[in-house]
PDB file of C-alpha atoms in Angstrom:
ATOM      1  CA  UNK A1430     -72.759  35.787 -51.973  1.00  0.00           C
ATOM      2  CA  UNK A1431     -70.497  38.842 -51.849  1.00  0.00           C
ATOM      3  CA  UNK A1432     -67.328  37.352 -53.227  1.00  0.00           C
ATOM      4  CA  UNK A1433     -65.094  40.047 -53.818  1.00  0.00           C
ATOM      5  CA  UNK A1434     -65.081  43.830 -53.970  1.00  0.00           C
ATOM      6  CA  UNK A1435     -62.424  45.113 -56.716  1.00  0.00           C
ATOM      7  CA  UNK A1436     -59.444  47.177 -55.461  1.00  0.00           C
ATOM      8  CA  UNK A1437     -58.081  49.743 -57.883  1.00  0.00           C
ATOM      9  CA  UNK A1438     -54.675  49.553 -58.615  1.00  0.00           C
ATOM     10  CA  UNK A1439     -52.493  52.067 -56.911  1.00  0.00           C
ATOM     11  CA  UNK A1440     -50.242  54.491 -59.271  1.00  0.00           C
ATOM     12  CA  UNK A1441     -47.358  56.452 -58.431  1.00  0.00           C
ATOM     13  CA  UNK A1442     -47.968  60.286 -59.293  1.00  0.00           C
ATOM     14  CA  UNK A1443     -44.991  62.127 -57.896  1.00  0.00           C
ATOM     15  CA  UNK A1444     -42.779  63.103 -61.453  1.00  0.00           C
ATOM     16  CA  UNK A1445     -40.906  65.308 -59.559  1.00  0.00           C
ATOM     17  CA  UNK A1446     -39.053  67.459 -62.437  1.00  0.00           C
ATOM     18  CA  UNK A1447     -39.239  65.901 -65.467  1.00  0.00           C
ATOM     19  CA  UNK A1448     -39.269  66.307 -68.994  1.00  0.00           C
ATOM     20  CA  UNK A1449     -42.726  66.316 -71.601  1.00  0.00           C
ATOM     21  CA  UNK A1450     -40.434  62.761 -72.343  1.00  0.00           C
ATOM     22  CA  UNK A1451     -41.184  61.577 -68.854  1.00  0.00           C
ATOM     23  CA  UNK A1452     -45.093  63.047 -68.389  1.00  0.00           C
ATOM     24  CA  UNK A1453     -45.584  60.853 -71.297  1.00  0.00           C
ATOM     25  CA  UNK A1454     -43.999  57.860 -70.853  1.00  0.00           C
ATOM     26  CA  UNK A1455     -45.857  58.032 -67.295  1.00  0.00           C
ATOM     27  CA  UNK A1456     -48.977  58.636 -69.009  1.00  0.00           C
ATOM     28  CA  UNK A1457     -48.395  55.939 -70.845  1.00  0.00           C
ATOM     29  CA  UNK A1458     -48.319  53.350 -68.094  1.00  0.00           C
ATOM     30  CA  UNK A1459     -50.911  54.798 -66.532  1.00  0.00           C
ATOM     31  CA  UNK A1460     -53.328  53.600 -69.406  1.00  0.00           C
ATOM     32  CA  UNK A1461     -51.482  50.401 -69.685  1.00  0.00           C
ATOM     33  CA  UNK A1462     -52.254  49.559 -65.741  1.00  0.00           C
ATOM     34  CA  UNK A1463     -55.596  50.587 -66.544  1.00  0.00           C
ATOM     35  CA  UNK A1464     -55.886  48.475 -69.125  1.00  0.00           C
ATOM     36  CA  UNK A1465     -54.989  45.589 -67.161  1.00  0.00           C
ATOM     37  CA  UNK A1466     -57.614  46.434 -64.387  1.00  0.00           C
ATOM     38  CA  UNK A1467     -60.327  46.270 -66.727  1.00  0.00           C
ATOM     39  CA  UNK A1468     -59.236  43.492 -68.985  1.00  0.00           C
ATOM     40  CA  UNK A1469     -59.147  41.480 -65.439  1.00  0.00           C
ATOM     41  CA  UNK A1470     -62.525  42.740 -64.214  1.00  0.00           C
ATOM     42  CA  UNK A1471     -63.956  42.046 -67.425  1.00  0.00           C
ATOM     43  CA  UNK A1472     -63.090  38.593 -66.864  1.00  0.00           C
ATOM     44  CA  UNK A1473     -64.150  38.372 -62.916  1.00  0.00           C
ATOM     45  CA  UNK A1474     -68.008  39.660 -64.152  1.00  0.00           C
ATOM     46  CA  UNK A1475     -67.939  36.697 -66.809  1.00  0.00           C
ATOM     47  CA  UNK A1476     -66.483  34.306 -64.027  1.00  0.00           C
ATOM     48  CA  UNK A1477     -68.740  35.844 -61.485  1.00  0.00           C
ATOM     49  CA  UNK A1478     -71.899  35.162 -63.678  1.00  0.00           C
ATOM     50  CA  UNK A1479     -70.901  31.435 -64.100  1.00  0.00           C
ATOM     51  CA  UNK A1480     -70.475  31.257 -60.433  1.00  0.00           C
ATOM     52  CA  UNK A1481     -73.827  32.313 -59.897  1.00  0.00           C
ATOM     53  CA  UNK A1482     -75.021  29.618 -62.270  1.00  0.00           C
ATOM     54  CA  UNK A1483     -73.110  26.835 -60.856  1.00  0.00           C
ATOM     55  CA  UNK A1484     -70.917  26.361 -62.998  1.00  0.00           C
ATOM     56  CA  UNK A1485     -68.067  25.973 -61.618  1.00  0.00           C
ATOM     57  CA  UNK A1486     -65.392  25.062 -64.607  1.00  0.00           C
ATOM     58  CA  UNK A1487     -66.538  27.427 -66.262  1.00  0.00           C
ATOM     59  CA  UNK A1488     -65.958  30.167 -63.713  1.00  0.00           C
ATOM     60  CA  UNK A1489     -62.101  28.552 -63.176  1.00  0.00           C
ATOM     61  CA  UNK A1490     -61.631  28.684 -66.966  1.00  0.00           C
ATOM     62  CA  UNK A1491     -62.126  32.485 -66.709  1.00  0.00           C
ATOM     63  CA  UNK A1492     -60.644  33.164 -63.231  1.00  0.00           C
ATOM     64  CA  UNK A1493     -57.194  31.360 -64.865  1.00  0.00           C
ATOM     65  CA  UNK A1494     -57.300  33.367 -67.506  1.00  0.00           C
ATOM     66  CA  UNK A1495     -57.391  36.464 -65.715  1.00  0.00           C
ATOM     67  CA  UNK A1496     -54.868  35.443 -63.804  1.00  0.00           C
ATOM     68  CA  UNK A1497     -52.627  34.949 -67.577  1.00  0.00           C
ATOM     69  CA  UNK A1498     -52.623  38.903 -67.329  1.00  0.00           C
ATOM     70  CA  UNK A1499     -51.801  39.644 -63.588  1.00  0.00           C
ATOM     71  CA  UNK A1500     -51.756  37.642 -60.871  1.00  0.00           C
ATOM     72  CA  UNK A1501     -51.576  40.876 -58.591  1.00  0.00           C
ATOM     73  CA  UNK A1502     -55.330  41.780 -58.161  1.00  0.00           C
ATOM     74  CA  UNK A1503     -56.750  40.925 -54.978  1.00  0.00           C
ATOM     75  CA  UNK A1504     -59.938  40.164 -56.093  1.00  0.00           C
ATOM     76  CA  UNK A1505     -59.270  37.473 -58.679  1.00  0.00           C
ATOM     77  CA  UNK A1506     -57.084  35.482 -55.962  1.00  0.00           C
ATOM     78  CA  UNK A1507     -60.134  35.818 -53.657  1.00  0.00           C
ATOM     79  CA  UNK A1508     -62.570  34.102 -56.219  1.00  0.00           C
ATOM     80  CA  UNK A1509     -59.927  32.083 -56.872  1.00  0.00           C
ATOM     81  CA  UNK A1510     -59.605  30.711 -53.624  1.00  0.00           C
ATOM     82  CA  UNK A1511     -63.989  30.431 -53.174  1.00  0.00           C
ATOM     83  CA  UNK A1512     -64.182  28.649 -56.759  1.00  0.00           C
ATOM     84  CA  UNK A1513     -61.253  26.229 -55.787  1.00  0.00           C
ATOM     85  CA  UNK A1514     -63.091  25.543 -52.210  1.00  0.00           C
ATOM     86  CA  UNK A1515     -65.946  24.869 -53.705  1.00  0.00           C
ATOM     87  CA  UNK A1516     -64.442  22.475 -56.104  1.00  0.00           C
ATOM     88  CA  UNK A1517     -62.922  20.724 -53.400  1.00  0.00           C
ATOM     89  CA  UNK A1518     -59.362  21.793 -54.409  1.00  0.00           C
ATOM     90  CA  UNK A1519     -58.186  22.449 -50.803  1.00  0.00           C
ATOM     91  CA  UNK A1520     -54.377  23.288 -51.570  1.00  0.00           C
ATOM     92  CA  UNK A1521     -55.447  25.673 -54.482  1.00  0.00           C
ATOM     93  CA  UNK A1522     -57.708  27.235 -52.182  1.00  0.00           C
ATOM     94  CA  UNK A1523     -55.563  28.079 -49.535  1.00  0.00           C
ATOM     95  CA  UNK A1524     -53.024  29.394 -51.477  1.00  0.00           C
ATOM     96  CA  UNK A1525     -54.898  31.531 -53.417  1.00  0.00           C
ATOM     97  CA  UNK A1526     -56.186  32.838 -50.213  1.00  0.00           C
ATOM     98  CA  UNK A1527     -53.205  33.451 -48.927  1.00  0.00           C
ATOM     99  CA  UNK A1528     -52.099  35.706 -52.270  1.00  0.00           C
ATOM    100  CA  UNK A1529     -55.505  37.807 -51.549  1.00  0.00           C
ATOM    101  CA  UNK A1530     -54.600  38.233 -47.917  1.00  0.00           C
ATOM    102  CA  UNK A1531     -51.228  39.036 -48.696  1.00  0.00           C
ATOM    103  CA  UNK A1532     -52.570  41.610 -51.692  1.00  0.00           C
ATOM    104  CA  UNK A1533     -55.291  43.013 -49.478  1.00  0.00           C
ATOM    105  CA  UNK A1534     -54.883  42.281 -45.913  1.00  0.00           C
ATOM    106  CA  UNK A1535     -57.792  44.513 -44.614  1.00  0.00           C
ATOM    107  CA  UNK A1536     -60.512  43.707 -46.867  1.00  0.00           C
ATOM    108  CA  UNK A1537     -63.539  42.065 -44.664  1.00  0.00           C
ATOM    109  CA  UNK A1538     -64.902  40.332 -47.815  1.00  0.00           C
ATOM    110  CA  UNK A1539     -61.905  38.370 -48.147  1.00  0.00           C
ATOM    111  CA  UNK A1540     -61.897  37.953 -43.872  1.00  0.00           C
ATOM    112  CA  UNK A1541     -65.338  36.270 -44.930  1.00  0.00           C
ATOM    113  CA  UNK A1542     -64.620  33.743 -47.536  1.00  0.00           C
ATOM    114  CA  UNK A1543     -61.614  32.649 -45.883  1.00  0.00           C
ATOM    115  CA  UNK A1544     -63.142  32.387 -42.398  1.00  0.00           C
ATOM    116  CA  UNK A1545     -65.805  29.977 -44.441  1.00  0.00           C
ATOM    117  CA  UNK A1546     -62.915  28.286 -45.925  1.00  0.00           C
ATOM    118  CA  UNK A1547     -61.539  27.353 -42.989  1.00  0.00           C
ATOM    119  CA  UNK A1548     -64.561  25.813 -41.428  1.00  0.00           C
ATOM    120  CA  UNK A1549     -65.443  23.630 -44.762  1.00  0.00           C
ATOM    121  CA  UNK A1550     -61.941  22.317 -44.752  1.00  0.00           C
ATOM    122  CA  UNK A1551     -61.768  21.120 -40.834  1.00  0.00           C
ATOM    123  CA  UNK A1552     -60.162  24.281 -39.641  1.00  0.00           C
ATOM    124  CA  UNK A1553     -63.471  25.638 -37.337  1.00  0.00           C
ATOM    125  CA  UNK A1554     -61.801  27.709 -34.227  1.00  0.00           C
ATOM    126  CA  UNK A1555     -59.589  28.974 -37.088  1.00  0.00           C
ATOM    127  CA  UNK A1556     -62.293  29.909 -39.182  1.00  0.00           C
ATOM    128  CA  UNK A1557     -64.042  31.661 -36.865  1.00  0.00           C
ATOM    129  CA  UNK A1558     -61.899  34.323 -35.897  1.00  0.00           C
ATOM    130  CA  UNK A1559     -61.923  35.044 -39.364  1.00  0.00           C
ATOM    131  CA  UNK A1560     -64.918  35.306 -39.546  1.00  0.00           C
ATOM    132  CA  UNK A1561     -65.291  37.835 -36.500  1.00  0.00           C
ATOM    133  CA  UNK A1562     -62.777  39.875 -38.157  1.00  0.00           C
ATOM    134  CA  UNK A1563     -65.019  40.307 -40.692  1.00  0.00           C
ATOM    135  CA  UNK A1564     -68.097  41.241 -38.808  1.00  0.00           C
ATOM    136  CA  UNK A1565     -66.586  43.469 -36.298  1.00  0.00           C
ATOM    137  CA  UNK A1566     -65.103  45.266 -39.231  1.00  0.00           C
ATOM    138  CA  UNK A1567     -66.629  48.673 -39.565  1.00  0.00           C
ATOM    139  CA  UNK A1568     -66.421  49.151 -43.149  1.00  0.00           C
ATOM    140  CA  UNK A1569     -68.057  45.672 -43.686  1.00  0.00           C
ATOM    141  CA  UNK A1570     -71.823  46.576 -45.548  1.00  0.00           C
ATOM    142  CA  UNK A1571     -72.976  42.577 -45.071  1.00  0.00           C
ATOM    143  CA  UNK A1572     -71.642  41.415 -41.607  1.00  0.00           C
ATOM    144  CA  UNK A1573     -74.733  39.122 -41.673  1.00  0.00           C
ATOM    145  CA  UNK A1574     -73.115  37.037 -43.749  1.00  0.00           C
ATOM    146  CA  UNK A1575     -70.351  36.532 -41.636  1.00  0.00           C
ATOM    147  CA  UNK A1576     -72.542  36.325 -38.946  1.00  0.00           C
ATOM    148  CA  UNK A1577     -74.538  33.466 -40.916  1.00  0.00           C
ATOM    149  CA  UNK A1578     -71.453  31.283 -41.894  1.00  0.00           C
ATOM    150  CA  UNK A1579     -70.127  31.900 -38.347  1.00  0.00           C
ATOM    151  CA  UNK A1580     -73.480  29.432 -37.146  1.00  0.00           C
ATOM    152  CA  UNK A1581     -73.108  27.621 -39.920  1.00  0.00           C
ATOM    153  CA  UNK A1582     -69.424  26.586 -38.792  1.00  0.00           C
ATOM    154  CA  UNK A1583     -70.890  26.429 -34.860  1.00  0.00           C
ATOM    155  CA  UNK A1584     -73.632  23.718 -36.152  1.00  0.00           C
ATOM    156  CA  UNK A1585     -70.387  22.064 -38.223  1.00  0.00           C
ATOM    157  CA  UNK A1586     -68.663  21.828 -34.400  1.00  0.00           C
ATOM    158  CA  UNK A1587     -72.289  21.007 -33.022  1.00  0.00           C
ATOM    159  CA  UNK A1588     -71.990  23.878 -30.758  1.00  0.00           C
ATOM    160  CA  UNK A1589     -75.869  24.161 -31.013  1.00  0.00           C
ATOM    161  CA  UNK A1590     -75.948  27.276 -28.926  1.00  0.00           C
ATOM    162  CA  UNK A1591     -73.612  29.153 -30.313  1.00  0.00           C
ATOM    163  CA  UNK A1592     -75.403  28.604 -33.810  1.00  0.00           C
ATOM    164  CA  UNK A1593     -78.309  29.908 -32.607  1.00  0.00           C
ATOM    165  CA  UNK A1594     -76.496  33.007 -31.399  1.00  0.00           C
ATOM    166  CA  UNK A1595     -75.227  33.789 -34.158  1.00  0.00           C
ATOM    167  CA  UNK A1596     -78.195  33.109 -36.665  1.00  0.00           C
ATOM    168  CA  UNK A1597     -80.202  35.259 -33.811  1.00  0.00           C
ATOM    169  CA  UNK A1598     -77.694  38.287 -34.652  1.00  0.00           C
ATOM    170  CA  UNK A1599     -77.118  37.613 -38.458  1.00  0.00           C
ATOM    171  CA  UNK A1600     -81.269  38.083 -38.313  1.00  0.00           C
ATOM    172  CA  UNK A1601     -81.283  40.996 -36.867  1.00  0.00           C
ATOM    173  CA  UNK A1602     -78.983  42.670 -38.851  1.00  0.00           C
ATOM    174  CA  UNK A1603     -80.837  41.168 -42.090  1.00  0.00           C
ATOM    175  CA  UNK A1604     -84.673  40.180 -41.274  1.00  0.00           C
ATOM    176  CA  UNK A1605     -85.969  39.147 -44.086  1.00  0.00           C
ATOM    177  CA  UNK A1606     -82.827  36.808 -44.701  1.00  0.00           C
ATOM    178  CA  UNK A1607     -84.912  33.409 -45.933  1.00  0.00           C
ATOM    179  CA  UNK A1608     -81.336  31.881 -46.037  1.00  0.00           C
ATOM    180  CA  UNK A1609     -80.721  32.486 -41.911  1.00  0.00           C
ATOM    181  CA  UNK A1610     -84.276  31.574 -41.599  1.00  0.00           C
ATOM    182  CA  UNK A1611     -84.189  27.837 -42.889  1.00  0.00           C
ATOM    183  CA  UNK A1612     -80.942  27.065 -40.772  1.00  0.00           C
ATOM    184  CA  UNK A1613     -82.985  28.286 -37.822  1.00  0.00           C
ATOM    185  CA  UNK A1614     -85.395  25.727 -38.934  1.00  0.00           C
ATOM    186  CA  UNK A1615     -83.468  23.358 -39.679  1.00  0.00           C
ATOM    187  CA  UNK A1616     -81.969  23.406 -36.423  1.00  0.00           C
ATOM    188  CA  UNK A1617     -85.605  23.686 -34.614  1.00  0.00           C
ATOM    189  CA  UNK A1618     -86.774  20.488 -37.004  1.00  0.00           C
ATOM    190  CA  UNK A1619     -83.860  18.331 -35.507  1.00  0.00           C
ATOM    191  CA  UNK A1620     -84.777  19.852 -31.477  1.00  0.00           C
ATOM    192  CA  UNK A1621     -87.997  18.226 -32.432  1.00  0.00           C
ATOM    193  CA  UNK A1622     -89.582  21.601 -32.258  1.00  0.00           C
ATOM    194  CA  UNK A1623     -91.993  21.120 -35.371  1.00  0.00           C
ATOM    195  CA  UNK A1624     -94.395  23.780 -34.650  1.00  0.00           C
ATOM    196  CA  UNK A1625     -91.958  26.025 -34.587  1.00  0.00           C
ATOM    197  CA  UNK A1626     -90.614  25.060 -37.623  1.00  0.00           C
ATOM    198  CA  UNK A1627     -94.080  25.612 -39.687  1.00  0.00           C
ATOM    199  CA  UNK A1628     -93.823  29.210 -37.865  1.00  0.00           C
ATOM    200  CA  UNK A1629     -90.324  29.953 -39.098  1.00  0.00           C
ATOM    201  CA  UNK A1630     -91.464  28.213 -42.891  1.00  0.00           C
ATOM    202  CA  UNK A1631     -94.635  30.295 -42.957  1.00  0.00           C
ATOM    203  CA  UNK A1632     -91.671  33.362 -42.401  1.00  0.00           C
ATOM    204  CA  UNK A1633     -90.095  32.087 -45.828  1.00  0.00           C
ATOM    205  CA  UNK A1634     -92.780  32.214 -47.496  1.00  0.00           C
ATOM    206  CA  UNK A1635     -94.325  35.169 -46.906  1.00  0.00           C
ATOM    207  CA  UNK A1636     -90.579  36.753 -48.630  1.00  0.00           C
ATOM    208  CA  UNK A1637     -90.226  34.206 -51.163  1.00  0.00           C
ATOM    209  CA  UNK A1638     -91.847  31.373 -53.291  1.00  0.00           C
ATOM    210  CA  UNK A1639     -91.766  28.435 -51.587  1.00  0.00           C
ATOM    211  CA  UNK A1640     -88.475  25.587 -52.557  1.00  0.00           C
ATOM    212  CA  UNK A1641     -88.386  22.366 -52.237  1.00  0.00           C
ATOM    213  CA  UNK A1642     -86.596  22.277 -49.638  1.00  0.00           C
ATOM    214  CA  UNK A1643     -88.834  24.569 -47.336  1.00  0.00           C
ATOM    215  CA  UNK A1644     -92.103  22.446 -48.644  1.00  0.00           C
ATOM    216  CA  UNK A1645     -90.223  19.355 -47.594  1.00  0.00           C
ATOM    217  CA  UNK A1646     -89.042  20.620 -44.269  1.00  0.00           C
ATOM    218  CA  UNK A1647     -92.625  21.514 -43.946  1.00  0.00           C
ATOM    219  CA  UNK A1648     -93.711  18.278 -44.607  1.00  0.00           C
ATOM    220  CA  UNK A1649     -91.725  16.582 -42.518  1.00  0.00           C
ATOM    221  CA  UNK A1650     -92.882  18.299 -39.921  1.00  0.00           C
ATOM    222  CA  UNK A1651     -96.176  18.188 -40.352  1.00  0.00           C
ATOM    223  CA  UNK A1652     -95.659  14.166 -40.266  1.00  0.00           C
ATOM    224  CA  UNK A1653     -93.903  13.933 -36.966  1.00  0.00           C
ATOM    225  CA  UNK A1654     -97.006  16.177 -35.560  1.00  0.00           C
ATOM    226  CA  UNK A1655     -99.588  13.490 -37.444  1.00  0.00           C
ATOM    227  CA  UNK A1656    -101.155  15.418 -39.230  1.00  0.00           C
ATOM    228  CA  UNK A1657    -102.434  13.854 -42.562  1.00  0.00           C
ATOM    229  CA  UNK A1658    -104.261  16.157 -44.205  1.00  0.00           C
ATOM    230  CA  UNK A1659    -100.994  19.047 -44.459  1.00  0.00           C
ATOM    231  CA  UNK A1660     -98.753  16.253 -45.379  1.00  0.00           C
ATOM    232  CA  UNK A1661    -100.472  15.500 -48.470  1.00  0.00           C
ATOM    233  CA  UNK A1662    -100.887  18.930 -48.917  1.00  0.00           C
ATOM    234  CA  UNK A1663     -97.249  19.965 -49.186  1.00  0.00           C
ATOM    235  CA  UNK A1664     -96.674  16.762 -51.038  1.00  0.00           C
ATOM    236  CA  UNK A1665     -98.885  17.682 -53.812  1.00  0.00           C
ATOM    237  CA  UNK A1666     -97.559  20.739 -54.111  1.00  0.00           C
ATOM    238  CA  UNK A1667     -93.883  19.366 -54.402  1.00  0.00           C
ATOM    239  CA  UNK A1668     -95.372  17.070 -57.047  1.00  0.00           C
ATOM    240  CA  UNK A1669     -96.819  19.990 -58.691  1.00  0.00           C
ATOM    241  CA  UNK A1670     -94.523  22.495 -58.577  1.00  0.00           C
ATOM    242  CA  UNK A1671     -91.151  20.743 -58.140  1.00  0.00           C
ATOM    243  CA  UNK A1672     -91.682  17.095 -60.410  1.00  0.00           C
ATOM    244  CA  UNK A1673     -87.995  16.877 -60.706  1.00  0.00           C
ATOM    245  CA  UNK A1674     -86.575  17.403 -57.179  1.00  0.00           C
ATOM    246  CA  UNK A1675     -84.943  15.196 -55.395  1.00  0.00           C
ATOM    247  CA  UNK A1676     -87.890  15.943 -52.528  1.00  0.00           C
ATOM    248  CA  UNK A1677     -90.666  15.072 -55.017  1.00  0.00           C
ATOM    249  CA  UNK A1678     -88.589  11.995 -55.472  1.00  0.00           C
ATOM    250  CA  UNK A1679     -88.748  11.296 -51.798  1.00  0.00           C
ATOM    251  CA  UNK A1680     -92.067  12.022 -51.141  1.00  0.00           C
ATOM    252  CA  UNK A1681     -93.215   9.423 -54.347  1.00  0.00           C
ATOM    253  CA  UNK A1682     -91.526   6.772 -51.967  1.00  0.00           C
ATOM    254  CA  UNK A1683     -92.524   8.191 -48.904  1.00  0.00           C
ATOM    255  CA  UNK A1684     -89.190   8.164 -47.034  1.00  0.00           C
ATOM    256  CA  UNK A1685     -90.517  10.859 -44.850  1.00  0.00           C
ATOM    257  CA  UNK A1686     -87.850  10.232 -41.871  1.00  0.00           C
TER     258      UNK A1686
END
């Protein structure tokens, strides 16, 4: 996930007439500002690499530190606010949301995460005109991601065909999306529509290795159609490839509902 896009810090240049005093004293905080900006950044990458591994104190722990040196930089409030969400810290969230808004007002990435934000915490009709700001945005490079958390708040609202709508145009925009792809499946598994969803799990794996999850979607479906033969096939492979997943775990009891 795109979680933030840094903003430079904006300097005043006009000096007007002034003295070789006052070009260097504005020189001066010039490189201090700049120091700031990439003492902060430097600690977004480390928090941003933690993210990406989970772990989630971790990422806080550097996000909070960052924010020890300025609490002014649009993009550390806007991790912020996706680190706290995803901790479940609502009321951190939010507000650190609202500082990023109120930093960067404009900025589709943050139109995004908020949007999402929203929808987790209850807030879905809310949420999604966030999220269309941030798809209809011009200058947005990834409006399929928009596009994909906008069905993923539809499916929270169990507006079914909206979902699809939007999973249909996050698709188009990004084709080879496996993560668009398995909520369309998903959604086609619980419609009952199990051929389908081999058709749409065949898709994810000819772009990626297969997960446990897709194998045990396949499964599953391959169960409710009776057939024996595949259902033993994608359980052996969960066995083989995935011993410790919580699937594998399944499929050694066979709780295949």
């Amino acid at each position: 996930m795109h979680l933030f896009r840094w903003k430079s810090f904006v300097f005043a240049t006009a000096l007007g007439v002034s003295s070789l005093c006052g070009v260097n004293a504005h020189a001066q905080d010039l490189t201090e500002r700049q120091s700031i900006e990439n003492r902060i950044m430097t600690r977004l990458k480390l928090a941003s690499e933690y993210y990406s591994r989970n772990q989630l104190g971790a990422a806080l722990r550097e996000l909070m530190s960052a924010q020890d040196i300025s609490k002014d930089a649009a993009p550390l409030q806007n991790m912020l606010g996706v680190v706290n969400m995803d901790l479940h810290r609502f009321n951190e969230a939010e507000t650190a949301f609202q500082k990023a808004l109120r930093l960067d007002r404009e900025n589709p990435d943050i139109h995004n995460n908020y949007g999402w934000f929203l929808c987790v915490s209850g807030n879905h009709p809310k949420g999604q005109e966030w999220l269309q700001k941030a798809w209809t945005n011009p200058l947005y490079t990834t409006p399929e991601k928009a596009l994909y958390n906008a069905g993923r708040c539809s499916r929270m609202s169990n507006d079914t065909n909206k979902a699809l709508d939007y999973f249909g145009k996050a698709l188009q925009v990004s084709p080879r999306s496996t993560a668009i792809m398995y909520e369309l499946a998903s959604m086609q598994f619980e419609q009952g529509k199990y051929s389908n969803v081999l058709d749409v799990i065949d898709q994810i794996h000819s772009v990626e290795d297969p997960s446990p999850k897709s194998l045990w979607l396949a499964l599953r479906s391959e169960y409710r159609l009776g057939n024996t033969t595949d259902v033993e096939s994608y359980g052996t492979q969960l066995q083989r490839k995935f011993p410790d997943s919580a699937e594998t775990t399944l499929w050694l009891a066979r709780h295949t509902n």
